[in-house]
Short mmCIF file of C-alpha atoms in Angstrom, two decimals:
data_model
loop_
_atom_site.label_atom_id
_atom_site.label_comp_id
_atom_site.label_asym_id
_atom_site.label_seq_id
_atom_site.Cartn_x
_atom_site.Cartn_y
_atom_site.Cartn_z
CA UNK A 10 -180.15 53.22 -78.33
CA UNK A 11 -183.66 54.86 -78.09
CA UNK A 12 -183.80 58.58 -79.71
CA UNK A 13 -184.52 61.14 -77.06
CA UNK A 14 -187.83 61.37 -78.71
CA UNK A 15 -188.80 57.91 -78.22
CA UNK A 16 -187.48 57.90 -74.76
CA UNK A 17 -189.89 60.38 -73.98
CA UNK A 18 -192.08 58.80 -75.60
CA UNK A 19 -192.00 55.72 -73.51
CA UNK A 20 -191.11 57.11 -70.08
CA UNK A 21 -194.08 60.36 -69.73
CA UNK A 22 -196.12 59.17 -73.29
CA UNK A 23 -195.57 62.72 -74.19
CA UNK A 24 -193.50 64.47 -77.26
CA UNK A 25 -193.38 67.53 -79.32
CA UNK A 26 -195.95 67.06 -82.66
CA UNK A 27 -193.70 68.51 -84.70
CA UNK A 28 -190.92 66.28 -83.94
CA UNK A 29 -193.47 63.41 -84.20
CA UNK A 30 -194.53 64.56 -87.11
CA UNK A 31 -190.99 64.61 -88.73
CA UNK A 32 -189.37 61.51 -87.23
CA UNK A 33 -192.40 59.15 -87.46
CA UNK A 34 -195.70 60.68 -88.81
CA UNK A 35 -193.96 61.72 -92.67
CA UNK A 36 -191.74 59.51 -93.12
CA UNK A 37 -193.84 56.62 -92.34
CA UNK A 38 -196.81 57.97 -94.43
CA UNK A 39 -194.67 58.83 -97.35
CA UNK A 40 -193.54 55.28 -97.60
CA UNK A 41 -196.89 54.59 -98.10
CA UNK A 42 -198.02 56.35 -100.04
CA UNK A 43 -195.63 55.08 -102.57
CA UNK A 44 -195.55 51.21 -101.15
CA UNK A 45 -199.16 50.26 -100.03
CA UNK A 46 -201.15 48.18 -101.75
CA UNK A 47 -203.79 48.13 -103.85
CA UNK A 48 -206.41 46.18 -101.84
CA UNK A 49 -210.58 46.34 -102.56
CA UNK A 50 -211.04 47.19 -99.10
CA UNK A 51 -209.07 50.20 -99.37
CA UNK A 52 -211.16 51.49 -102.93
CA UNK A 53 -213.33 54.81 -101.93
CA UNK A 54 -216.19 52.06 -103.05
CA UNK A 55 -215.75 49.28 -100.61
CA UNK A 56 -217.44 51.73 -98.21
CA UNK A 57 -217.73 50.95 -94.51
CA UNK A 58 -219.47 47.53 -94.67
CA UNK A 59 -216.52 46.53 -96.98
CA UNK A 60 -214.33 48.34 -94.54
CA UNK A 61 -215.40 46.08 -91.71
CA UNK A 62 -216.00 42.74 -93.74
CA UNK A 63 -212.14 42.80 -94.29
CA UNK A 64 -211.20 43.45 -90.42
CA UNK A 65 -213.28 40.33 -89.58
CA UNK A 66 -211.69 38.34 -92.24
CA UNK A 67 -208.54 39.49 -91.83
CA UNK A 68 -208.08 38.63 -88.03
CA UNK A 69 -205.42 35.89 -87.82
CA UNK A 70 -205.64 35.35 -91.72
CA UNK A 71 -203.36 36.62 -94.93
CA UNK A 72 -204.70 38.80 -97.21
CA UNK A 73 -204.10 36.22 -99.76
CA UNK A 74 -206.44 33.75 -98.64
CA UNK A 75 -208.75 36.58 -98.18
CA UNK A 76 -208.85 38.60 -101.22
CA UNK A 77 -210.73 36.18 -103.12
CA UNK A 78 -213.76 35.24 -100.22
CA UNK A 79 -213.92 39.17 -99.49
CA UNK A 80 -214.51 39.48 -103.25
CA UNK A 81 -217.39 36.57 -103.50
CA UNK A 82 -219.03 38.09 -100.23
CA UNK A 83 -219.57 41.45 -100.90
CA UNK A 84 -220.86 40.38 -104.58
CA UNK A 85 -223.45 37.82 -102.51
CA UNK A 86 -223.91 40.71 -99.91
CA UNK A 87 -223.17 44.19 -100.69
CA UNK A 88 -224.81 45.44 -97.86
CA UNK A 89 -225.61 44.24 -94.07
CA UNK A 90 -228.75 43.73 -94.83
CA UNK A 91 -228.41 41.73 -97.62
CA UNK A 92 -226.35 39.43 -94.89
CA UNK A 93 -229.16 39.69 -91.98
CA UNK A 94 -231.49 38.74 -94.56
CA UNK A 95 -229.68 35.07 -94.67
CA UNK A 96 -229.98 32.19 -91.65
CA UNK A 97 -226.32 32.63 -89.84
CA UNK A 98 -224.97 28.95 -91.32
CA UNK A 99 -224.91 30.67 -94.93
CA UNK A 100 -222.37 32.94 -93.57
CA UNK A 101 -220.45 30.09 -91.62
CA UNK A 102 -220.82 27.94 -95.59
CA UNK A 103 -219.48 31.11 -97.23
CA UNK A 104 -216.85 31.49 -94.71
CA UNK A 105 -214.98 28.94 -96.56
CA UNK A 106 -211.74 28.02 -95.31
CA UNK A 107 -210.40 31.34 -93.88
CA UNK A 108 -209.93 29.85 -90.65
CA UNK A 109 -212.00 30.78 -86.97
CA UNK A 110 -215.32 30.55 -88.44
CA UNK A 111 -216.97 31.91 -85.32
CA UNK A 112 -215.89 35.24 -87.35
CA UNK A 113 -218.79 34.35 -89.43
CA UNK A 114 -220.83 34.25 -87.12
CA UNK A 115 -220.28 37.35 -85.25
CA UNK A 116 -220.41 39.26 -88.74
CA UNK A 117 -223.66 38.02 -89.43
CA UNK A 118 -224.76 38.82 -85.58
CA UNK A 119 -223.43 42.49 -86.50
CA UNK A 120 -225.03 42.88 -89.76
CA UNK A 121 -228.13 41.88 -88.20
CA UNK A 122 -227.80 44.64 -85.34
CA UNK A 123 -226.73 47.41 -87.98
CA UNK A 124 -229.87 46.32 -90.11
CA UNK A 125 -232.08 46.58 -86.70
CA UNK A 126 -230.54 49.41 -85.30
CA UNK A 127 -229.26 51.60 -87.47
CA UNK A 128 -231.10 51.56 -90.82
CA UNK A 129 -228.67 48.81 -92.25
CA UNK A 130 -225.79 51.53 -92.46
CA UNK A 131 -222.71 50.96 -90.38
CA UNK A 132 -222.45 53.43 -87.60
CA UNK A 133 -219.67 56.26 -88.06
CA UNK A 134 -219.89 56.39 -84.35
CA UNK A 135 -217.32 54.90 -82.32
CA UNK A 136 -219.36 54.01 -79.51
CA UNK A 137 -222.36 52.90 -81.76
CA UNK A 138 -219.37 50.58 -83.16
CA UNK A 139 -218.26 48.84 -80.14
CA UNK A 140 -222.15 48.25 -78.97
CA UNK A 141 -222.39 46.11 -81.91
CA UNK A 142 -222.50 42.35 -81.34
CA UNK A 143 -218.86 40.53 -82.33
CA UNK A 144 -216.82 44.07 -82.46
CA UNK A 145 -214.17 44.67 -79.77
CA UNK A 146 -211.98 48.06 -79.46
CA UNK A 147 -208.78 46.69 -82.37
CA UNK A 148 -212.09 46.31 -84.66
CA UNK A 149 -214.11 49.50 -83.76
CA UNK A 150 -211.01 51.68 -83.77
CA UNK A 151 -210.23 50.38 -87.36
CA UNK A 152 -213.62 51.12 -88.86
CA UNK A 153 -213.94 54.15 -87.56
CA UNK A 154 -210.14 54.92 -88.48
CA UNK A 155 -210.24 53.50 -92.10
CA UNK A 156 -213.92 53.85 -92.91
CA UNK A 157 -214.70 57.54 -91.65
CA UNK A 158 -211.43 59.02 -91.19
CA UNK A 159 -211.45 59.62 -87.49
CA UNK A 160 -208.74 59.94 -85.01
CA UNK A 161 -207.66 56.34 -83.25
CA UNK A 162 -205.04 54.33 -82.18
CA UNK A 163 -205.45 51.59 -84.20
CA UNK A 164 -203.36 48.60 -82.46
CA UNK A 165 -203.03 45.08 -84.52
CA UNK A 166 -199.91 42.76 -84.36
CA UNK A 167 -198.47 44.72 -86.92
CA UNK A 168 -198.80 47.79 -85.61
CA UNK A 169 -197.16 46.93 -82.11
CA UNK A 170 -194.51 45.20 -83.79
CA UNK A 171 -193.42 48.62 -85.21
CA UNK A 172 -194.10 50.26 -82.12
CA UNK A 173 -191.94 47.84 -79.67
CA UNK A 174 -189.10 48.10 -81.98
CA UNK A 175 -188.71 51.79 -83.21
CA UNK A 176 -189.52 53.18 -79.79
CA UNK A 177 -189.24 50.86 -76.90
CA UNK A 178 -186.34 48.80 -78.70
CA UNK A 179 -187.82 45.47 -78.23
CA UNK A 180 -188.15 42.72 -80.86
CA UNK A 181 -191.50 41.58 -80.00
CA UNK A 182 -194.29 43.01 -78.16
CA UNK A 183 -196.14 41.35 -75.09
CA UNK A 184 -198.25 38.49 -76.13
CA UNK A 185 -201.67 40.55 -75.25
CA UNK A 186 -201.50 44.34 -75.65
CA UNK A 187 -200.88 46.30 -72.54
CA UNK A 188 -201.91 49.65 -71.09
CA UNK A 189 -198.33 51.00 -71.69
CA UNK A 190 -199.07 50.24 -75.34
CA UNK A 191 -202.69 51.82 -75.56
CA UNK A 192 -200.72 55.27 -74.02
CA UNK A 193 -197.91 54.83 -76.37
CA UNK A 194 -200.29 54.27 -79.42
CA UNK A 195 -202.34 57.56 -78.06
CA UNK A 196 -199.29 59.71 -77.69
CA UNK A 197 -197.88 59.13 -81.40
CA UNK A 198 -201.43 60.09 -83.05
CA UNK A 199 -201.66 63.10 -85.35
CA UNK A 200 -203.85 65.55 -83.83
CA UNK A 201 -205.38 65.88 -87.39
CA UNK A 202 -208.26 63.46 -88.23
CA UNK A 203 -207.12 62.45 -91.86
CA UNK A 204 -203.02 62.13 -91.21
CA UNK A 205 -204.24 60.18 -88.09
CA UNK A 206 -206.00 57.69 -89.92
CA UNK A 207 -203.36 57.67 -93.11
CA UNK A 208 -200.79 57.09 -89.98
CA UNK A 209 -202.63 54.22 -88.40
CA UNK A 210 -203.03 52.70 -92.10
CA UNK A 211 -199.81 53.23 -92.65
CA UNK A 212 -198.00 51.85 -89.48
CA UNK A 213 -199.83 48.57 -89.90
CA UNK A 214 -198.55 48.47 -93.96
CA UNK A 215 -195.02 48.86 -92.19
CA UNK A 216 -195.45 45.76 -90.12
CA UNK A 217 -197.14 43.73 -92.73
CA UNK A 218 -194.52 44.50 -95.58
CA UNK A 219 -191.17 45.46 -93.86
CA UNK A 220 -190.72 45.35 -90.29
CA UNK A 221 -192.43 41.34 -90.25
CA UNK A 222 -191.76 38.83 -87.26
CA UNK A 223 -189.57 36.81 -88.97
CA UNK A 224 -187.83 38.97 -91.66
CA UNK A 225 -187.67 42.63 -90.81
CA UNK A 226 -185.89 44.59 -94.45
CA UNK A 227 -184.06 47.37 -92.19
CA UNK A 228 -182.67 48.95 -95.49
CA UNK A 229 -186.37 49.68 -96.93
CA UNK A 230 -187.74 50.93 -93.50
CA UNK A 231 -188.68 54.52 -92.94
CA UNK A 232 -187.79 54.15 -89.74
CA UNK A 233 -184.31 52.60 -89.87
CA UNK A 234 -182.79 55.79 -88.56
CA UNK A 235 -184.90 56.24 -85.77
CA UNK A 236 -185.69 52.50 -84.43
CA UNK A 237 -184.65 51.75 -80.98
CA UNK A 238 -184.35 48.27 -81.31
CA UNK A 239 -181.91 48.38 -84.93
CA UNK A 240 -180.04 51.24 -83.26
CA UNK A 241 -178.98 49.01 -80.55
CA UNK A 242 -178.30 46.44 -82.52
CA UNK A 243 -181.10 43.98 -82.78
CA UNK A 244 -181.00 42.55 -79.05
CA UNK A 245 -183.04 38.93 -79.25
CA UNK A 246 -186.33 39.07 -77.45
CA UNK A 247 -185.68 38.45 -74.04
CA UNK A 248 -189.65 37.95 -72.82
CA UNK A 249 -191.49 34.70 -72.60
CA UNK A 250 -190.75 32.30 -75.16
CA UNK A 251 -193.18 32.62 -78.38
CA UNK A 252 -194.53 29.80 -79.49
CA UNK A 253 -195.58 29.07 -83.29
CA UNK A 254 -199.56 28.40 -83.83
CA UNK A 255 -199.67 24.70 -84.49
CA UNK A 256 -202.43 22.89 -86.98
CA UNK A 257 -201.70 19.46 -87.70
CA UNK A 258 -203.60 17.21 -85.41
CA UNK A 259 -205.33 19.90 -82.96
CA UNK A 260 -209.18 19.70 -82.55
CA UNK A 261 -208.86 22.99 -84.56
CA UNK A 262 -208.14 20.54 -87.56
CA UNK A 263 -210.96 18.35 -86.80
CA UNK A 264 -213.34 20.86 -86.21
CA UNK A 265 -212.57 22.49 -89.84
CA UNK A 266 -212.57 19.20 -91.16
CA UNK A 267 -216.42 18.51 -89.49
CA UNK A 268 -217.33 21.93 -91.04
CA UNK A 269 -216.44 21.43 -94.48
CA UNK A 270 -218.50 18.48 -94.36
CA UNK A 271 -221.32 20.40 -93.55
CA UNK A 272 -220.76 23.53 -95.71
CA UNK A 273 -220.60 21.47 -99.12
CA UNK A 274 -223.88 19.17 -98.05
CA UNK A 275 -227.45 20.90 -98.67
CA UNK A 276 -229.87 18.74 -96.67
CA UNK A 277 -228.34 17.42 -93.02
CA UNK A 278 -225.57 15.35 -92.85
CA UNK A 279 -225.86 11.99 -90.92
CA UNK A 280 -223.06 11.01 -87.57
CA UNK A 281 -221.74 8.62 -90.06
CA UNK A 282 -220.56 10.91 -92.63
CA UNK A 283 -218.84 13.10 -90.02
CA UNK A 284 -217.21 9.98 -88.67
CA UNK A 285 -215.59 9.27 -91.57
CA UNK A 286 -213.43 12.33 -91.65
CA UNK A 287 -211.64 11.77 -88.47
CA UNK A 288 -210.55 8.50 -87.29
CA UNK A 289 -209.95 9.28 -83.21
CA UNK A 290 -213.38 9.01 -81.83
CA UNK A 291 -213.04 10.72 -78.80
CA UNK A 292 -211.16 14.43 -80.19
CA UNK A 293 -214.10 14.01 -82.92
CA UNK A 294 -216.35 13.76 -80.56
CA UNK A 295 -214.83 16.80 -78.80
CA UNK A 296 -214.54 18.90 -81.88
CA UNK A 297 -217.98 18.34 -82.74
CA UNK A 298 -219.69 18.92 -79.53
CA UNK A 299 -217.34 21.86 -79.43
CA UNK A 300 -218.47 23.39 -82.76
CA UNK A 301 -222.20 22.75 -81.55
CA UNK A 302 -221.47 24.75 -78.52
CA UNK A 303 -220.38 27.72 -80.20
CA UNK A 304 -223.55 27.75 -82.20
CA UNK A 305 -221.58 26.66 -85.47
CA UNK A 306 -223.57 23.56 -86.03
CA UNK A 307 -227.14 22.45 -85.29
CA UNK A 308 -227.76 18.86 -83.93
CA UNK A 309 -231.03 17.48 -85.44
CA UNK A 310 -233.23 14.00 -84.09
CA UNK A 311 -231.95 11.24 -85.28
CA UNK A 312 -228.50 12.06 -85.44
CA UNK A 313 -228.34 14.84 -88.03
CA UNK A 314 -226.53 17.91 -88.25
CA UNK A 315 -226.71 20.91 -90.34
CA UNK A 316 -225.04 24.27 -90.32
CA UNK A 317 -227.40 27.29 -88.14
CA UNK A 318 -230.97 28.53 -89.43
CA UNK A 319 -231.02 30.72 -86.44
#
């Protein structure tokens, strides 16, 4: 059963900060401190611009597969200008494989801006940060949070994962993040600029290492004695049925497989060679008219392609 804290919590969004503070804020942030890891992003030197080339790359992508590109990008370009210097497809070819390469895109639309508009230093502003091309509220509220230190709700999957359970005592969240969970998020901040940010850091750390989707470690959470959902004993998810991201034989396939044809040529690539990667004509065709569409690749005379120049 919910606490009488988190019950408060979730009816009127409002609780004492000391009890906050001891049931959630210290334990949680303790456990970090002695559990999180030791990611380049997270080094004093990765600075902002590292700070935000990680939240891009890290949208809907493991930190394993993105350790090493994050590593080979910011030694290519340290700094946003470095990036706006470069025609957009160089940031689409360095992309890799990481997955949603319109990412790319929208990084090198942002490091462009920042060069323009702000000296080629990432704004500290939170505002500034969500006027920047490619940069919603999850990805301003992170920068600002884990970059300058300031006071947000910070709300990824993880993060409302370990919200849904240890307060509201559901399983899962919604599928998109609701108002209820932008109030709930505000009401368990710190008041205190730097334990707000080491608490947002550290609630996501919780999702990502302990309380997962498919294998929550009860006996290692910080939480375990507080958590709505393991104090009334794990009740299965009772909300729309979720259904696993699929790869294998979606136009998301194709559309990769059309890209890393063009990302390992350096002059344009010819129809025929694209054919050749995908047998179905018609889902090729899609995927590729698709991928020209959202500005990924250029269409030349004569048949060509070749990733953007502008």
């Amino acid at each position: 059963m919910p606490t009488a804290l988190a019950a408060d919590l979730v009816s009127d969004g409002t609780a004492d900060a000391r009890s906050l503070d001891a049931q959630f804020h210290s334990p949680v942030i303790a456990w970090f401190e002695a559990n999180a890891r030791d990611l380049p992003w997270r080094h004093e030197d990765a600075g902002p611009w590292g700070v935000m080339v990680s939240e891009f790359m890290l949208q809907q992508t493991p930190v394993s597969r993105v350790l090493p590109v994050y590593e080979q990008w910011l030694a290519r370009w340290p700094r946003p200008a470095d990036l706006a210097k470069e025609a957009p497809g160089e940031a689409v070819r360095a992309w890799g494989r990481l997955g949603y390469p319109r990412r790319a895109l929208r990084l090198h639309g942002a490091a462009v801006a920042i060069t323009e508009r702000h000296g080629g230093d990432v704004p500290a502003q939170h505002t500034q940060l969500l006027a920047l091309p490619g940069i919603g509220e999850y990805t301003a509220a992170a920068v600002a949070s884990f970059a300058y230190g300031q006071r947000h709700a910070v709300l990824d999957t993880n993060v409302r994962r370990v919200f849904a359970r240890a307060v509201t005592g559901a399983q899962y969240p919604p599928n998109a993040t609701t108002a209820a969970e932008r109030k709930l998020a505000r009401a368990l901040l710190p008041e205190d600029e730097r334990t707000a940010s080491r608490w947002a850091a550290a609630s996501m750390e919780l999702g990502a290492l302990v309380c997962t989707a498919k294998g929550e470690d009860c006996a290692r959470c910080p939480l375990a004695a507080q958590c709505a959902w393991l104090g009334a004993g794990k009740p299965a998810h009772e909300g729309p049925a979720r259904r696993a991201q699929t790869y294998a034989g979606t136009d998301r396939q194709v559309r990769g497989k059309l890209l890393a044809v063009l990302r390992e040529a350096v002059t344009p690539v010819p129809q025929s060679a694209l054919d050749r990667v995908w047998d179905e004509p018609v889902q090729r065709a899609r995927a590729l008219d698709g991928l020209v569409s959202d500005g990924l690749v250029e269409p030349l005379p004569d048949g060509y392609y070749r990733l953007p120049l502008t």
